[in-house]
Tab-separated table of C-alpha atoms in Angstrom:
chain	number	residue	atom	x	y	z
L	1	MET	CA	139.760	80.262	52.551
L	2	TRP	CA	140.482	82.995	55.136
L	3	MET	CA	137.014	82.674	56.618
L	4	GLU	CA	137.358	78.891	56.919
L	5	LEU	CA	140.731	79.377	58.606
L	6	SER	CA	139.289	82.032	60.936
L	7	ARG	CA	136.382	79.780	61.862
L	8	THR	CA	138.717	76.867	62.520
L	9	ILE	CA	140.993	78.994	64.715
L	10	LEU	CA	138.053	80.406	66.686
L	11	ALA	CA	136.495	76.949	67.006
L	12	GLN	CA	139.798	75.581	68.320
L	13	LYS	CA	139.943	78.351	70.933
L	14	TYR	CA	136.311	78.576	72.066
L	15	LEU	CA	134.216	75.546	71.075
L	16	ARG	CA	134.999	73.191	73.937
L	17	GLY	CA	132.728	71.123	76.147
L	18	ASN	CA	128.975	71.387	75.579
L	19	GLY	CA	127.355	73.976	73.370
L	20	ILE	CA	124.712	75.008	70.906
L	21	GLU	CA	124.991	76.106	67.291
L	22	LEU	CA	122.196	78.238	65.880
L	23	GLY	CA	121.319	78.211	62.184
L	24	ALA	CA	123.920	75.726	60.913
L	25	CYS	CA	121.700	74.288	58.134
L	26	ASN	CA	124.309	72.437	56.035
L	27	THR	CA	127.404	74.484	56.949
L	28	PRO	CA	128.153	73.995	60.638
L	29	TRP	CA	131.167	75.508	62.330
L	30	PRO	CA	134.251	73.265	62.478
L	31	ASN	CA	134.451	71.106	65.597
L	32	PRO	CA	138.168	70.338	66.051
L	33	ASN	CA	137.825	69.751	69.809
L	34	LYS	CA	135.023	67.199	69.394
L	35	ALA	CA	132.687	69.346	71.485
L	36	THR	CA	129.180	68.067	72.153
L	37	ILE	CA	126.977	70.348	70.050
L	38	GLN	CA	123.192	70.554	69.881
L	39	TYR	CA	121.726	72.326	66.858
L	40	ALA	CA	118.952	74.909	66.932
L	41	ASP	CA	117.126	76.668	64.142
L	42	VAL	CA	113.979	78.647	63.520
L	43	TYR	CA	112.891	75.694	61.331
L	44	ASP	CA	112.684	72.015	62.167
L	45	PHE	CA	114.754	69.476	60.230
L	46	GLU	CA	112.020	68.545	57.725
L	47	THR	CA	111.280	72.186	56.934
L	48	LEU	CA	114.986	72.901	56.441
L	49	LYS	CA	115.178	70.055	53.910
L	50	LYS	CA	112.156	71.419	52.027
L	51	ARG	CA	113.483	74.986	52.038
L	52	ASN	CA	116.951	73.866	50.880
L	53	PRO	CA	116.276	71.055	48.388
L	54	THR	CA	119.758	71.127	46.824
L	55	ALA	CA	121.659	71.307	50.119
L	56	LYS	CA	123.480	68.172	51.118
L	57	ASN	CA	124.144	67.102	54.704
L	58	ILE	CA	121.610	69.318	56.465
L	59	ILE	CA	122.312	69.163	60.181
L	60	PRO	CA	119.505	67.594	62.248
L	61	VAL	CA	117.911	70.229	64.476
L	62	THR	CA	117.085	69.208	68.043
L	63	LEU	CA	116.270	72.591	69.607
L	64	LYS	CA	114.079	75.604	68.859
L	65	ASP	CA	116.031	78.778	68.170
L	66	ASP	CA	114.648	80.591	71.235
L	67	LEU	CA	116.465	78.082	73.509
L	68	ARG	CA	113.556	78.215	75.962
L	69	ASP	CA	114.131	74.584	76.955
L	70	ILE	CA	117.780	75.191	77.845
L	71	SER	CA	118.601	75.830	81.499
L	72	GLY	CA	120.515	78.949	82.418
L	73	ALA	CA	124.300	78.700	82.745
L	74	SER	CA	124.266	75.134	81.373
L	75	GLN	CA	126.389	75.493	78.217
L	76	ASP	CA	130.051	76.231	77.531
L	77	PHE	CA	129.322	78.084	74.303
L	78	VAL	CA	126.743	79.290	71.805
L	79	VAL	CA	127.954	79.746	68.222
L	80	ASN	CA	126.229	81.080	65.117
L	81	SER	CA	126.840	82.490	61.674
L	82	HIS	CA	124.695	85.097	59.993
L	83	VAL	CA	121.931	84.890	62.601
L	84	ILE	CA	121.893	88.166	64.532
L	85	GLU	CA	120.909	90.271	61.514
L	86	HIS	CA	117.783	88.103	61.102
L	87	THR	CA	116.556	88.760	64.635
L	88	ARG	CA	114.075	91.516	65.344
L	89	ASP	CA	115.655	92.038	68.786
L	90	PRO	CA	119.447	91.552	68.647
L	91	ILE	CA	119.960	92.642	72.260
L	92	GLY	CA	117.337	90.184	73.492
L	93	ALA	CA	118.869	87.404	71.380
L	94	ILE	CA	122.382	88.020	72.702
L	95	GLU	CA	121.054	88.337	76.246
L	96	ASN	CA	119.356	84.945	75.826
L	97	TRP	CA	122.507	83.336	74.420
L	98	LEU	CA	124.452	84.692	77.382
L	99	ARG	CA	121.731	83.343	79.699
L	100	VAL	CA	122.437	79.740	78.690
L	101	VAL	CA	126.236	80.088	78.802
L	102	ARG	CA	128.179	79.401	82.001
L	103	GLN	CA	130.349	82.081	83.581
L	104	GLY	CA	133.540	82.140	81.525
L	105	GLY	CA	131.695	80.598	78.567
L	106	HIS	CA	131.552	82.127	75.090
L	107	VAL	CA	129.135	83.418	72.493
L	108	VAL	CA	130.861	83.179	69.100
L	109	MET	CA	129.344	84.945	66.093
L	110	ALA	CA	130.071	85.511	62.429
L	111	ILE	CA	128.131	88.567	61.252
L	112	PRO	CA	127.989	89.775	57.636
L	113	GLU	CA	129.524	93.165	56.896
L	114	MET	CA	126.772	95.046	55.065
L	115	ASP	CA	129.076	96.555	52.441
L	116	TYR	CA	129.807	93.037	51.133
L	117	THR	CA	126.224	91.764	50.957
L	118	PHE	CA	122.922	92.697	49.337
L	119	ASP	CA	122.547	95.170	52.239
L	120	LYS	CA	125.080	97.499	50.621
L	121	GLY	CA	123.429	100.887	50.162
L	122	ARG	CA	120.952	100.375	53.000
L	123	GLU	CA	121.055	102.595	56.036
L	124	GLN	CA	123.093	100.888	58.730
L	125	THR	CA	121.287	100.076	61.948
L	126	PRO	CA	121.992	102.650	64.654
L	127	TRP	CA	122.279	101.732	68.345
L	128	THR	CA	119.112	103.707	69.113
L	129	HIS	CA	117.098	101.522	66.715
L	130	VAL	CA	118.371	98.287	68.273
L	131	PHE	CA	117.779	99.692	71.756
L	132	GLU	CA	114.152	100.524	70.797
L	133	ASP	CA	113.709	96.999	69.412
L	134	TYR	CA	114.842	95.628	72.780
L	135	HIS	CA	112.331	97.682	74.740
L	136	THR	CA	109.411	97.278	72.312
L	137	PRO	CA	109.981	93.981	70.512
L	138	GLU	CA	107.667	93.122	67.645
L	139	PRO	CA	106.095	89.695	67.616
L	140	HIS	CA	107.723	87.099	65.390
L	141	LYS	CA	106.099	87.260	61.950
L	142	GLY	CA	107.872	84.462	60.103
L	143	GLU	CA	110.059	86.732	57.969
L	144	GLU	CA	113.363	85.073	58.850
L	145	GLU	CA	114.843	85.587	55.386
L	146	ALA	CA	114.994	89.357	55.850
L	147	HIS	CA	117.939	91.174	57.346
L	148	PHE	CA	116.225	93.330	59.935
L	149	HIS	CA	119.544	94.896	60.913
L	150	CYS	CA	122.799	95.560	59.090
L	151	TRP	CA	126.106	97.027	60.132
L	152	THR	CA	129.450	98.129	58.798
L	153	THR	CA	132.481	96.961	60.762
L	154	PRO	CA	132.788	100.263	62.723
L	155	SER	CA	129.052	100.450	63.477
L	156	LEU	CA	129.034	96.812	64.589
L	157	LYS	CA	131.956	97.447	66.928
L	158	TYR	CA	130.090	100.433	68.361
L	159	PHE	CA	126.988	98.261	68.825
L	160	PHE	CA	128.950	95.709	70.859
L	161	GLN	CA	130.714	98.397	72.893
L	162	MET	CA	127.357	99.966	73.777
L	163	LEU	CA	125.855	96.555	74.491
L	164	GLN	CA	128.754	95.636	76.769
L	165	ALA	CA	128.234	98.855	78.754
L	166	TYR	CA	124.452	98.332	78.856
L	167	LEU	CA	124.301	94.655	79.843
L	168	ALA	CA	127.554	94.536	81.850
L	169	SER	CA	127.375	90.721	81.696
L	170	PHE	CA	130.135	90.043	79.161
L	171	LYS	CA	133.367	91.319	77.741
L	172	MET	CA	134.157	91.350	74.038
L	173	ILE	CA	137.382	89.367	73.633
L	174	GLU	CA	137.556	89.030	69.836
L	175	PHE	CA	136.445	91.381	67.071
L	176	GLN	CA	137.893	90.869	63.612
L	177	PHE	CA	136.801	91.582	60.051
L	178	VAL	CA	137.723	88.764	57.631
L	179	GLY	CA	136.520	88.487	54.035
L	180	PHE	CA	132.923	89.692	54.137
L	181	GLU	CA	132.079	89.041	57.775
L	182	VAL	CA	133.011	90.119	61.263
L	183	PHE	CA	133.886	87.550	63.905
L	184	VAL	CA	132.867	88.502	67.440
L	185	VAL	CA	133.486	86.533	70.627
L	186	LEU	CA	131.860	87.481	73.921
L	187	GLU	CA	132.917	85.989	77.248
L	188	LYS	CA	130.289	85.819	79.983
L	189	LEU	CA	131.306	87.455	83.251
């Protein structure tokens, strides 16, 4: 319930105008402002249906997850849930999401807190590891189900603080742990 409320509040504040949601599958973010949203995923619509045979109301996907066909500074927001930990290059992914967002636009994320998922007991991902991934990215190998990175709430906050200093293209305006995930909102400068 708290996560649904948090998502609704964040959606009310930041999902306005035109935007993109990554990885919605059958549980998209609320859309109380009636924003125009395009949906992107690593899989096309037919593949999502095959991979999730019991899921009802799978959202039709119109974009590839790399957003290569989206012009820079053309969107008001990019939103996603439980996506960043599946990327091999989180810095590159966030940089790309910021690329498509207009100045003053938002990147809104829900990120699982590792201590409340199957990642509990794993070594948390240090900044140095993510920074190396950014400078020497591995090619995509079709292993999207894996969590390549995992963070506790403090280590995730540190990641975003370091990223903000490194990229200098956004400010972090929301950071809140709720339930088993952390909600992060970045505003493009």
